[in-house]
Every structure is written in C-alpha cells, then in structure tokens.
Coordinates of C-alpha atoms and ligand atoms in Angstrom, one line a residue:
M833 CA -14.8 21.1 -10.5
K834 CA -14.7 22.1 -6.9
P835 CA -14.5 19.8 -4.1
L836 CA -17.9 18.9 -2.5
S837 CA -19.1 21.0 0.5
R838 CA -19.2 19.1 3.9
R839 CA -22.8 19.1 3.5
S840 CA -23.0 17.7 0.0
F841 CA -20.3 15.1 1.1
L842 CA -22.4 14.0 3.9
K843 CA -25.6 13.8 1.7
S844 CA -23.5 11.9 -0.9
T845 CA -22.1 9.5 2.0
A846 CA -25.7 8.8 3.0
V847 CA -26.6 8.1 -0.9
L848 CA -23.6 5.8 -0.7
V849 CA -24.6 3.8 2.3
A850 CA -28.1 3.3 0.7
G851 CA -26.3 2.4 -2.5
T852 CA -24.9 -0.6 -0.6
M853 CA -28.1 -2.3 -0.3
A854 CA -28.3 -2.4 -4.1
A855 CA -25.0 -3.3 -5.0
G856 CA -25.4 -7.1 -4.8
K857 CA -24.7 -7.8 -8.7
V858 CA -24.1 -11.2 -9.3
F859 CA -21.7 -11.9 -12.2
G860 CA -22.6 -14.3 -15.1
A861 CA -19.5 -16.0 -16.6
N862 CA -19.9 -13.3 -19.8
D863 CA -20.3 -10.4 -17.3
R864 CA -17.7 -8.1 -17.4
I865 CA -16.5 -6.3 -14.2
G866 CA -16.8 -2.7 -14.6
I867 CA -13.5 -0.9 -13.2
C868 CA -12.8 2.4 -12.3
T869 CA -8.9 3.3 -11.7
I870 CA -8.1 6.1 -9.4
G871 CA -4.8 7.8 -9.6
F872 CA -2.6 6.8 -12.6
N873 CA 0.4 9.2 -12.9
G874 CA 2.7 5.8 -12.4
Q875 CA 1.3 2.6 -10.9
G876 CA -2.3 3.2 -11.8
G877 CA -0.9 3.1 -15.3
S878 CA 0.1 -0.3 -14.8
H879 CA -3.3 -1.2 -13.2
I880 CA -5.0 0.0 -16.5
K881 CA -2.4 -1.7 -18.8
D882 CA -2.9 -5.0 -17.2
I883 CA -6.8 -4.6 -17.2
L884 CA -7.1 -4.0 -20.7
G885 CA -5.2 -7.0 -21.4
K886 CA -8.1 -9.0 -19.7
A887 CA -10.7 -7.7 -21.9
N888 CA -12.8 -10.8 -21.4
E889 CA -12.9 -10.3 -17.6
A890 CA -13.3 -6.6 -17.0
E891 CA -13.7 -3.3 -18.6
I892 CA -12.3 0.1 -17.8
V893 CA -15.9 2.2 -17.4
A894 CA -14.4 5.0 -15.5
L895 CA -11.1 6.9 -14.8
C896 CA -10.4 9.4 -11.9
D897 CA -7.2 11.4 -11.3
V898 CA -7.0 14.9 -9.8
D899 CA -4.4 16.1 -12.6
K900 CA -6.3 16.9 -15.4
R901 CA -3.3 16.3 -17.7
V902 CA -2.9 12.7 -16.3
L903 CA -6.6 12.2 -16.5
D904 CA -7.0 13.5 -20.1
R905 CA -4.2 11.8 -21.5
M906 CA -5.5 8.3 -20.0
V907 CA -9.2 8.8 -21.0
S908 CA -7.7 9.3 -24.6
A909 CA -5.5 6.5 -24.5
V910 CA -8.3 4.0 -23.1
G911 CA -10.8 5.3 -25.4
S912 CA -8.7 4.3 -28.5
K913 CA -7.6 0.8 -27.0
Q914 CA -11.0 0.0 -25.9
G915 CA -13.1 1.7 -28.7
K916 CA -15.3 3.3 -26.2
A917 CA -14.0 6.3 -23.7
P918 CA -14.2 5.8 -20.1
K919 CA -16.2 8.3 -18.1
A920 CA -13.6 11.0 -16.5
Y921 CA -13.8 11.9 -12.9
E922 CA -11.9 14.2 -10.6
D923 CA -13.6 13.6 -7.6
F924 CA -13.3 9.9 -6.3
R925 CA -16.3 10.7 -4.2
E926 CA -18.4 11.0 -7.5
A927 CA -16.7 8.2 -9.2
V928 CA -17.5 5.6 -6.6
Q929 CA -21.2 6.4 -7.1
D930 CA -21.3 5.5 -11.0
P931 CA -23.4 2.7 -11.2
N932 CA -21.3 1.3 -14.2
V933 CA -18.5 1.0 -11.8
H934 CA -18.5 -2.2 -9.8
A935 CA -14.7 -2.4 -8.7
I936 CA -12.2 0.3 -8.0
T937 CA -8.6 0.1 -8.2
I938 CA -6.7 2.9 -6.4
A939 CA -3.0 4.0 -6.8
T940 CA -3.0 7.5 -5.3
P941 CA -0.4 8.4 -2.7
N942 CA -0.6 6.5 0.5
H943 CA -2.5 9.2 2.6
T944 CA -5.4 8.6 0.6
H945 CA -5.7 4.9 0.2
T946 CA -7.8 4.1 3.1
L947 CA -10.1 7.2 2.7
I948 CA -11.0 6.2 -1.0
T949 CA -11.2 2.4 0.2
V950 CA -13.7 3.2 2.9
V951 CA -15.9 5.7 0.8
A952 CA -15.9 2.9 -2.0
C953 CA -17.1 0.2 0.3
K954 CA -19.8 2.3 1.6
A955 CA -20.8 3.0 -1.9
G956 CA -20.8 -0.8 -2.6
K957 CA -17.9 -1.2 -4.7
D958 CA -15.2 -3.8 -4.5
V959 CA -11.5 -2.4 -4.1
Y960 CA -8.1 -3.3 -5.2
V961 CA -6.0 -0.8 -3.1
E962 CA -2.4 -0.2 -3.7
K963 CA 0.2 -0.8 -1.0
P964 CA 0.4 0.3 1.8
L965 CA -3.5 0.1 2.4
S966 CA -3.1 2.6 5.4
H967 CA -1.1 5.6 6.1
N968 CA -1.2 5.1 9.8
I969 CA -2.1 2.0 12.1
W970 CA -5.6 3.5 13.0
E971 CA -6.5 4.1 9.1
G972 CA -5.9 0.2 8.6
T973 CA -8.3 -0.8 11.5
Q974 CA -10.9 1.2 9.8
L975 CA -10.1 -0.4 6.4
V976 CA -10.3 -3.7 7.7
E977 CA -13.7 -2.9 9.3
A978 CA -15.0 -1.4 6.3
A979 CA -14.5 -4.3 4.1
K980 CA -16.5 -6.4 6.8
K981 CA -19.3 -4.0 7.6
Y982 CA -20.1 -3.4 4.1
N983 CA -19.2 -7.0 2.9
R984 CA -16.7 -6.0 0.3
I985 CA -13.9 -7.7 -1.5
V986 CA -10.7 -5.7 -0.6
Q987 CA -7.4 -6.9 -2.1
H988 CA -3.9 -5.4 -0.9
G989 CA -1.5 -4.4 -3.9
T990 CA 1.4 -6.7 -2.4
Q991 CA 1.7 -9.0 -5.6
S992 CA 4.0 -11.3 -4.1
R993 CA 1.0 -12.8 -2.3
S994 CA -0.2 -14.2 -5.7
D995 CA 3.3 -15.8 -6.5
N996 CA 2.8 -19.6 -6.4
T997 CA 6.2 -20.4 -5.5
L998 CA 5.9 -18.1 -2.6
I999 CA 2.4 -19.5 -1.6
R1000 CA 3.8 -23.1 -1.8
D1001 CA 7.0 -22.2 0.0
M1002 CA 5.3 -20.1 2.8
G1003 CA 2.9 -23.1 3.4
L1004 CA 5.9 -25.4 3.7
I1005 CA 7.4 -22.9 6.4
H1006 CA 4.2 -22.8 8.4
K1007 CA 4.3 -26.5 8.2
G1008 CA 7.7 -26.6 10.2
F1009 CA 9.9 -27.4 6.7
I1010 CA 13.0 -25.6 8.3
G1011 CA 11.9 -26.3 12.0
K1012 CA 10.1 -23.5 14.0
V1013 CA 11.2 -20.0 12.3
M1014 CA 12.8 -17.8 15.0
H1015 CA 14.2 -15.0 12.8
S1016 CA 12.5 -13.5 9.6
R1017 CA 14.5 -10.9 7.8
G1018 CA 13.5 -8.5 5.0
Y1019 CA 15.8 -6.0 3.2
V1020 CA 15.3 -3.5 0.6
Y1021 CA 18.5 -1.5 -0.9
K1022 CA 17.0 -0.1 -4.1
N1023 CA 18.9 2.8 -5.1
G1024 CA 18.3 3.0 -9.2
N1025 CA 15.5 5.8 -8.8
R1026 CA 16.6 6.9 -5.2
F1027 CA 18.3 10.2 -4.9
A1028 CA 18.0 13.8 -3.5
I1029 CA 14.6 15.0 -4.5
G1030 CA 15.4 18.9 -4.3
H1031 CA 14.3 21.7 -2.0
G1032 CA 10.9 23.3 -1.9
E1033 CA 9.5 27.1 -1.4
P1034 CA 5.7 27.6 -1.0
G1035 CA 4.0 28.4 -4.5
T1036 CA 0.8 28.3 -6.3
P1037 CA -0.6 24.8 -7.5
P1038 CA -0.6 24.1 -11.4
D1039 CA -4.1 24.9 -12.5
Y1040 CA -4.4 21.2 -14.0
L1041 CA -3.9 19.9 -10.2
N1042 CA -6.8 19.9 -7.6
W1043 CA -4.6 20.5 -4.7
T1044 CA -7.5 20.2 -2.0
L1045 CA -8.4 16.6 -3.4
W1046 CA -4.8 15.6 -3.6
Q1047 CA -4.0 16.4 0.0
G1048 CA -7.3 14.4 0.8
T1049 CA -7.1 13.3 4.7
S1050 CA -4.3 15.8 5.4
P1051 CA -5.5 19.4 6.5
D1052 CA -4.5 22.3 4.2
H1053 CA -0.7 23.1 3.7
P1054 CA 1.0 25.3 1.2
F1055 CA 1.8 23.7 -2.4
M1056 CA 5.4 23.7 -2.4
K1057 CA 7.4 24.3 -5.6
N1058 CA 10.7 22.3 -6.4
K1059 CA 13.3 25.0 -6.6
D1060 CA 15.9 22.7 -8.0
R1061 CA 13.6 20.5 -10.4
K1062 CA 11.7 22.5 -12.9
D1063 CA 10.8 19.7 -14.6
K1064 CA 8.4 18.5 -11.6
P1065 CA 5.0 20.0 -10.8
G1066 CA 5.9 20.6 -7.2
L1067 CA 8.2 19.1 -4.4
Y1068 CA 5.6 16.4 -3.5
V1069 CA 3.9 15.8 -6.7
H1070 CA 4.2 13.4 -8.4
Y1071 CA 6.0 10.4 -6.6
D1072 CA 8.2 12.5 -4.2
W1073 CA 5.6 12.6 -1.4
H1074 CA 6.7 9.2 -0.3
W1075 CA 9.7 11.0 1.6
F1076 CA 7.3 13.2 3.6
W1077 CA 5.5 12.1 6.7
E1078 CA 2.3 14.1 6.0
Y1079 CA 1.8 11.9 2.7
G1080 CA 4.1 8.8 2.5
N1081 CA 5.9 6.4 4.7
G1082 CA 9.3 6.3 3.6
E1083 CA 11.1 3.5 1.9
I1084 CA 10.2 1.0 4.4
G1085 CA 6.4 1.7 3.5
N1086 CA 7.3 2.0 -0.1
Q1087 CA 9.1 -1.0 -1.5
G1088 CA 9.7 -2.1 1.7
V1089 CA 6.0 -3.2 2.5
H1090 CA 6.4 -5.8 -0.1
E1091 CA 9.1 -7.7 1.7
M1092 CA 7.7 -6.6 5.3
D1093 CA 4.6 -8.5 3.9
I1094 CA 6.5 -11.6 3.0
A1095 CA 8.5 -11.3 6.1
C1096 CA 5.1 -11.2 8.3
W1097 CA 3.7 -14.2 5.9
G1098 CA 6.3 -16.6 6.7
H1099 CA 7.0 -15.6 10.3
N1100 CA 3.2 -15.9 11.1
R1101 CA 3.3 -14.3 14.6
G1102 CA 0.8 -11.5 14.2
L1103 CA 1.8 -8.1 15.8
P1104 CA 5.3 -7.8 18.0
I1105 CA 5.5 -6.4 21.5
K1106 CA 8.6 -4.6 20.9
V1107 CA 10.0 -2.2 18.3
Y1108 CA 13.1 -0.4 17.5
S1109 CA 14.4 1.5 14.5
T1110 CA 17.3 3.6 13.8
G1111 CA 19.0 5.1 10.7
G1112 CA 19.1 8.5 8.9
R1113 CA 18.6 10.2 5.6
Y1114 CA 22.4 10.1 4.9
A1115 CA 24.5 11.8 1.8
W1116 CA 21.7 13.6 0.3
D1117 CA 21.0 17.2 0.5
D1118 CA 17.3 17.9 0.1
D1119 CA 14.0 18.4 2.1
G1120 CA 12.9 14.9 2.3
Q1121 CA 12.2 13.8 5.8
T1122 CA 12.2 9.9 5.6
P1123 CA 15.5 7.9 6.3
N1124 CA 17.4 6.3 3.5
T1125 CA 19.1 4.0 5.6
Q1126 CA 17.1 2.4 8.3
A1127 CA 17.4 -0.9 10.5
T1128 CA 14.1 -2.0 12.3
S1129 CA 13.8 -4.9 14.6
F1130 CA 10.5 -6.4 16.0
T1131 CA 10.3 -8.9 18.8
Y1132 CA 7.1 -11.0 19.6
E1133 CA 5.7 -12.4 22.5
D1134 CA 7.4 -16.0 22.2
G1135 CA 10.9 -14.1 21.7
S1136 CA 11.1 -14.8 18.2
M1137 CA 12.2 -11.7 15.9
V1138 CA 11.9 -9.9 12.5
T1139 CA 14.6 -7.7 11.5
F1140 CA 14.4 -5.3 8.5
E1141 CA 16.8 -3.2 6.6
V1142 CA 16.5 -0.1 4.1
R1143 CA 19.6 1.3 2.3
N1144 CA 18.8 3.3 -0.6
L1145 CA 22.6 4.4 -1.0
G1146 CA 23.0 0.6 -2.3
S1147 CA 24.4 -2.6 -1.1
F1148 CA 26.6 -5.7 -1.9
Q1149 CA 24.1 -8.3 -3.8
E1150 CA 22.7 -10.1 -0.8
A1151 CA 19.3 -10.6 -2.5
D1152 CA 20.5 -13.0 -5.1
G1153 CA 20.7 -10.7 -8.0
G1154 CA 17.7 -8.5 -6.8
D1155 CA 17.7 -5.3 -5.1
C1156 CA 15.4 -6.7 -2.2
G1157 CA 14.9 -10.0 -0.7
N1158 CA 13.8 -12.2 2.3
S1159 CA 15.2 -14.9 4.5
F1160 CA 14.0 -17.0 7.2
F1161 CA 15.7 -18.9 9.7
G1162 CA 14.4 -21.9 11.6
T1163 CA 15.5 -24.2 14.2
D1164 CA 16.6 -26.8 11.4
G1165 CA 17.4 -24.9 8.4
Y1166 CA 16.8 -21.6 6.5
Y1167 CA 15.1 -20.3 3.5
V1168 CA 16.1 -17.4 1.1
R1169 CA 13.6 -16.1 -1.5
R1170 CA 14.5 -17.0 -5.2
K1171 CA 17.2 -19.7 -3.8
G1172 CA 15.1 -22.2 -1.8
F1173 CA 15.5 -24.2 1.5
F1174 CA 18.9 -25.1 3.1
D1175 CA 20.1 -26.9 6.1
Y1176 CA 22.7 -25.4 8.3
K1177 CA 25.4 -27.0 6.5
N1178 CA 24.1 -25.0 3.5
K1179 CA 23.1 -28.3 1.6
P1180 CA 19.9 -27.4 -0.2
I1181 CA 16.6 -29.4 0.8
P1182 CA 14.7 -30.6 -2.0
V1183 CA 11.2 -29.6 -2.3
N1184 CA 8.8 -32.3 -3.8
D1185 CA 5.5 -30.6 -3.3
P1186 CA 3.6 -29.2 -6.4
L1187 CA 3.2 -25.6 -7.2
P1188 CA -0.2 -24.2 -6.7
E1189 CA -2.3 -22.9 -9.4
D1190 CA -0.5 -20.1 -11.3
L1191 CA -2.8 -16.9 -11.2
D1192 CA -1.6 -13.2 -11.3
K1193 CA -3.1 -10.7 -8.7
W1194 CA -6.0 -9.8 -11.4
D1195 CA -7.1 -13.1 -11.9
R1196 CA -7.3 -13.5 -8.2
F1197 CA -9.0 -10.4 -7.5
F1198 CA -11.5 -10.9 -10.3
R1199 CA -12.2 -14.6 -9.2
A1200 CA -13.0 -13.1 -5.5
V1201 CA -15.1 -10.4 -6.9
R1202 CA -17.2 -13.0 -8.7
S1203 CA -17.2 -15.6 -6.0
R1204 CA -17.6 -13.1 -3.0
K1205 CA -15.3 -15.4 -1.0
E1206 CA -12.6 -13.7 1.1
E1207 CA -10.7 -17.2 0.8
D1208 CA -10.1 -16.4 -3.1
L1209 CA -8.2 -13.3 -2.3
P1210 CA -4.2 -13.8 -2.1
V1211 CA -4.2 -12.1 1.6
T1212 CA -7.1 -11.1 3.6
P1213 CA -7.5 -7.1 4.5
Y1214 CA -6.5 -8.1 8.3
D1215 CA -3.5 -9.9 7.2
A1216 CA -2.1 -7.2 4.9
H1217 CA -2.9 -4.7 7.6
I1218 CA -0.9 -6.6 10.0
S1219 CA 1.9 -6.1 7.6
C1220 CA 1.3 -2.5 7.0
V1221 CA 1.3 -2.2 10.9
H1222 CA 5.0 -3.4 11.1
C1223 CA 5.9 -0.6 8.6
H1224 CA 4.3 2.2 10.7
L1225 CA 5.7 0.7 14.1
G1226 CA 9.3 0.9 12.6
N1227 CA 8.6 4.5 11.4
I1228 CA 7.1 5.5 14.8
A1229 CA 9.9 3.9 16.7
Y1230 CA 12.3 5.7 14.3
R1231 CA 10.6 8.9 14.7
V1232 CA 10.6 9.0 18.4
G1233 CA 14.3 7.7 18.5
R1234 CA 13.9 4.8 21.3
S1235 CA 12.8 1.3 21.8
L1236 CA 9.1 0.9 22.2
E1237 CA 6.8 -1.6 24.0
F1238 CA 3.7 -2.1 21.9
D1239 CA 0.2 -3.7 23.1
P1240 CA -1.0 -5.7 19.9
K1241 CA -4.2 -5.9 21.6
T1242 CA -5.1 -2.1 21.8
L1243 CA -2.8 -1.0 19.3
T1244 CA -1.0 1.5 21.7
F1245 CA 2.6 2.0 23.2
K1246 CA 3.2 2.9 27.0
D1247 CA 5.0 6.0 25.2
E1248 CA 2.9 9.0 24.9
E1249 CA 4.7 10.6 22.0
A1250 CA 4.5 7.3 20.1
N1251 CA 0.7 7.1 20.8
K1252 CA 0.3 10.1 18.9
L1253 CA 1.6 8.7 15.7
V1254 CA -1.2 5.8 15.8
K1255 CA -3.3 8.1 14.0
R1256 CA -3.1 11.3 12.2
Q1257 CA -3.6 14.1 14.7
Q1258 CA -6.0 16.2 12.4
Y1259 CA -7.9 15.0 9.4
R1260 CA -9.5 17.5 6.9
E1261 CA -13.3 17.7 7.7
G1262 CA -15.2 15.3 6.1
F1263 CA -12.2 13.3 5.0
E1264 CA -11.7 11.2 8.1
P1265 CA -11.9 7.6 7.2
V1266 CA -14.3 6.1 9.4
A1267 CA -15.8 2.8 8.7
Ligands
LIG1752 N1 2.5 -2.7 -6.2 C1 3.6 -2.1 -6.7 O1 4.6 -2.8 -7.1 C2 3.4 -0.7 -6.7 C3 4.5 -0.2 -7.5 C4 4.8 1.3 -7.5 C5 3.7 2.2 -6.9 N2 2.7 1.5 -6.2 C6 1.8 2.3 -5.1 O2 1.0 3.1 -5.9 C7 0.6 4.3 -5.3 C8 0.9 5.3 -6.5 O3 2.3 5.5 -6.7 P1 3.1 6.5 -8.1 O4 4.2 6.0 -7.9 O5 2.0 6.0 -9.1 O6 2.3 7.8 -7.5 P2 2.2 9.1 -8.4 O7 2.4 10.2 -7.2 O8 3.2 9.1 -9.6 O9 1.0 8.8 -8.8 C9 -0.4 9.2 -8.2 C10 -1.3 9.8 -8.9 O10 -2.7 9.9 -8.2 C11 -3.2 10.8 -8.4 N3 -4.1 11.5 -7.1 C12 -3.4 12.0 -6.2 N4 -4.5 12.1 -5.2 C13 -5.7 11.7 -5.9 C14 -6.9 11.6 -5.5 N5 -7.4 12.2 -4.1 N6 -7.9 11.3 -6.3 C15 -7.5 10.9 -7.6 N7 -6.3 10.8 -8.1 C16 -5.2 11.2 -7.2 C17 -2.1 12.0 -8.9 O11 -2.6 13.0 -9.6 C18 -1.2 10.9 -9.5 O12 -1.7 10.9 -10.8 C19 1.4 4.5 -4.3 O13 0.7 4.0 -3.0 C20 2.5 3.5 -4.2 O14 3.0 2.9 -3.0 C21 2.5 0.0 -6.0

C-alpha cells in the first residue's frame, strides 16, 4: 500500500477530528477494550503477549506494522491464539480510524511516538505509548496538549510507575522521610546487548518494508544497508536506530528514560535551569552516533541536583545486582532502589506504611480507559513529558559540548545552537505532530 498523499492525509485528519465527537464509548463491566498494537518487532510483541493474557479486559482487534514480515507473522500468531485474526494495517493513519479500535499501543521507534499518539488522539483513541513519549522537547508539548485537547487517556511506557513498592517509597520521599532530597542519581550500565553495530552503505530498502512510513516524521534519507551485519535488514532497522540522532535518543533516552523517570519522580522539582553533559562513544568502531558513556548533571532553581550516568561498556555492581538503578540523598538519610531507606550511619530505616494496590501497567491503563480519570494513570502525560525532557536536555548539552542555561517556562536556552535542537528542524510534509 502506498503512503497517503498530503491531500488525502489532511482529508483523513478531518475525518479523525470529526470522529472524536463520536468516540465516547462508555465501557460496561463486560465490554472488552478493542486494541490495535502499532510496531511489534520487539517490545510491541510483549504488549501483545501481555494483552492476550488479559482476555477478560481486552482483545487485539487490529495490528499495524510497516514491516510486512513482522505483520504477517503476528497476525497469524494472534489469530491462532484468539481464534479470530486481527485486521492488518501497514499505515497507522488508517489503523486509528478502525471503529473497532478503542485504544492503541505504540512500540515503534522513538521518532514516531508523538506523531502516532497525536493522530490517534485526534481520532478519539486512547493511547499506551512506549518510552520516551517524544523524540524532542517540542514534540512532548504537543503530546501533552493532544491528550488534553481531545480528552484522551495517554499512558507512558515507563512501567516502574506501576510498581507498588516504588509508589509507596516515592510517596515517603515526597513526605520528607529522608529530609529534603538534594541529590537524586540515576545510572544505567547495561552492556549485555550493547556493542558495535557495524557500518552502513546506501542501498535499496527490502520490498517488505515501507521505508517512507518507517521514516515517518523524518524527511527522506537513503536506506542504509549494514555492510557488517548481513543478518539485519539495514543499519537502522531494526532496533539499532536508537544510536542515531535522526531516529533515536541514545542510551539516556532508551534504558535511561526509565531511571530518569524515577529520578525525576522522587526529586520532584520539575525542570532544571542548568544542564551539562559529557562523554563519548568509546571503544567501538561503528557508525553509531550516540554516546555509550555519558555523565549528565542537572541543577534546579533551589540549587538541588540530579546526576545521571550511562556506561554501556559495563561497570561494577553498583545497582544492587541489577544493571541500572536510582539513589536519592536527603538531608536526613538516603534511599537506594531495591534496598530501601538508610540513615547516614548506613543503618536501615524501617518502613511501616503498607504497600498500595498491586496492579501492573496494563491493569492501570485499562482502568483509566474505563474510568476516563487521569488520576487512575500511574503517571500523567505531563509528568512523563518532564522526565523525557531531562533525557533530551542531556543529549542537547552533550551535542553542543557545553554547559547550558535553560528556561523551564519557555523551554528555550540562552544558546542558539542548543535552541535548534529543541524541535526537529524539518518534518516530512503532513507528518508534523501538531496537537
Ligand atoms: N518499556 C520497556 O521496557 C521497553 C523495552 C524495549 C523497548 N521499548 C520501546 O519500544 C519501542 C520499540 O522498540 P523495539 O526494540 O521493539 O524496536 P524495533 O525497531 O525492534 O521495532 C519497531 C517496530 O516498529 C515498526 N515500525 C516502525 N515504524 C512504524 C510505523 N510508522 N508504523 C508502524 N510500525 C512501524 C517496525 O517495522 C518494527 O517492527 C522503542 O521506543 C523502545 O524505546 C520499551
């Protein structure tokens, strides 16, 4: 199927906006939510698997992917599991218009998250969007606005927000359990599937991939073959787009956005007024652009700070057995994720508060879709946006190579080169995600 022309896209957008008026389905207790998952080479496959396991709540009524091999395989797998094949779409703009779809889940590359969310909101659909919800700062503002303007439920894919231990512990931190938090720290040193990705050369996209729709918001660029990895369709496709600024946000905006979200959640100061970031893509010989080692610091109006570290080459076990983590340092003690609260003599501080309700991310999403209440979401679109902005700020400071002063009200810097990175300089015509 060919991508829609600008004229037919605008026409379909008008239909979508009109559709908003009609999209007021009130779910009865026995009604199942009709889901369309968009993009499922990797994480979208987990969405589908999880949702198939909640058949009382929801049904996969449609699937959309621009890779026909990925699409055909999943349509057939879901059809066998559900006893009814979902409708198959290549183009998300058509998928969101399907009247059987009430909500969509998005697990495409980062540069199309906001676009698909905004188009879906306009079509009157609720959205579960993978992290980060935006590819740049401006896009995040459009996503927040779209959720509000079209009265849609939009949940961000940082699942730690649904973790009941973290919900309790972040609440305690907010109440002053370790005094006033002055330093919040996030760290990622995942290196299991992080390595040199190879070198590219211009080539023809495979006939099973719609390269125009894959590029989405990005203007046309040549499809790049991978000279060193014949097992991959190309240099960017699939997954390795994370390491190119045009499509991804590097590790700080990949695994990092999970820990950044927790760092911002506990620190709870909104946006910073200063950011500095340094590092490099060390040891690897490849075409990837984003750093595999990056240290970033944020300073807030009240002088408090967040620091964030990425080390894809590995590290010692500083995250209590994991390969990513968070710690918070207050005036009276500190908190380490997975370990708990301590005073400054390193003595554990007992917690007597009970754990809140244990619900996973899908339970929370479905509950909010039914109730129409933003309070039922584990994180509001705005708070999720704030966390994503931190990742973007870190990358902007890294890319310009100097310390930056940032105005949280206008979302601009005093630095003109940095301001050029607040929004993509050029969007594909008809694919600009304006709420
Ligand atoms: N929450 C988590 O723990 C978690 C874990 C892994 C990945 N993710 C997120 O999920 C997203 C996807 O990651 P992945 O590793 O699965 O990437 P991937 O590149 O392996 O898969 C992306 C899929 O989207 C499809 N796609 C691309 N553009 C599309 C479009 N315009 N319309 C429809 N389909 C399109 C591709 O063909 C592919 O099948 C990323 O944003 C990533 O950050 C989240």
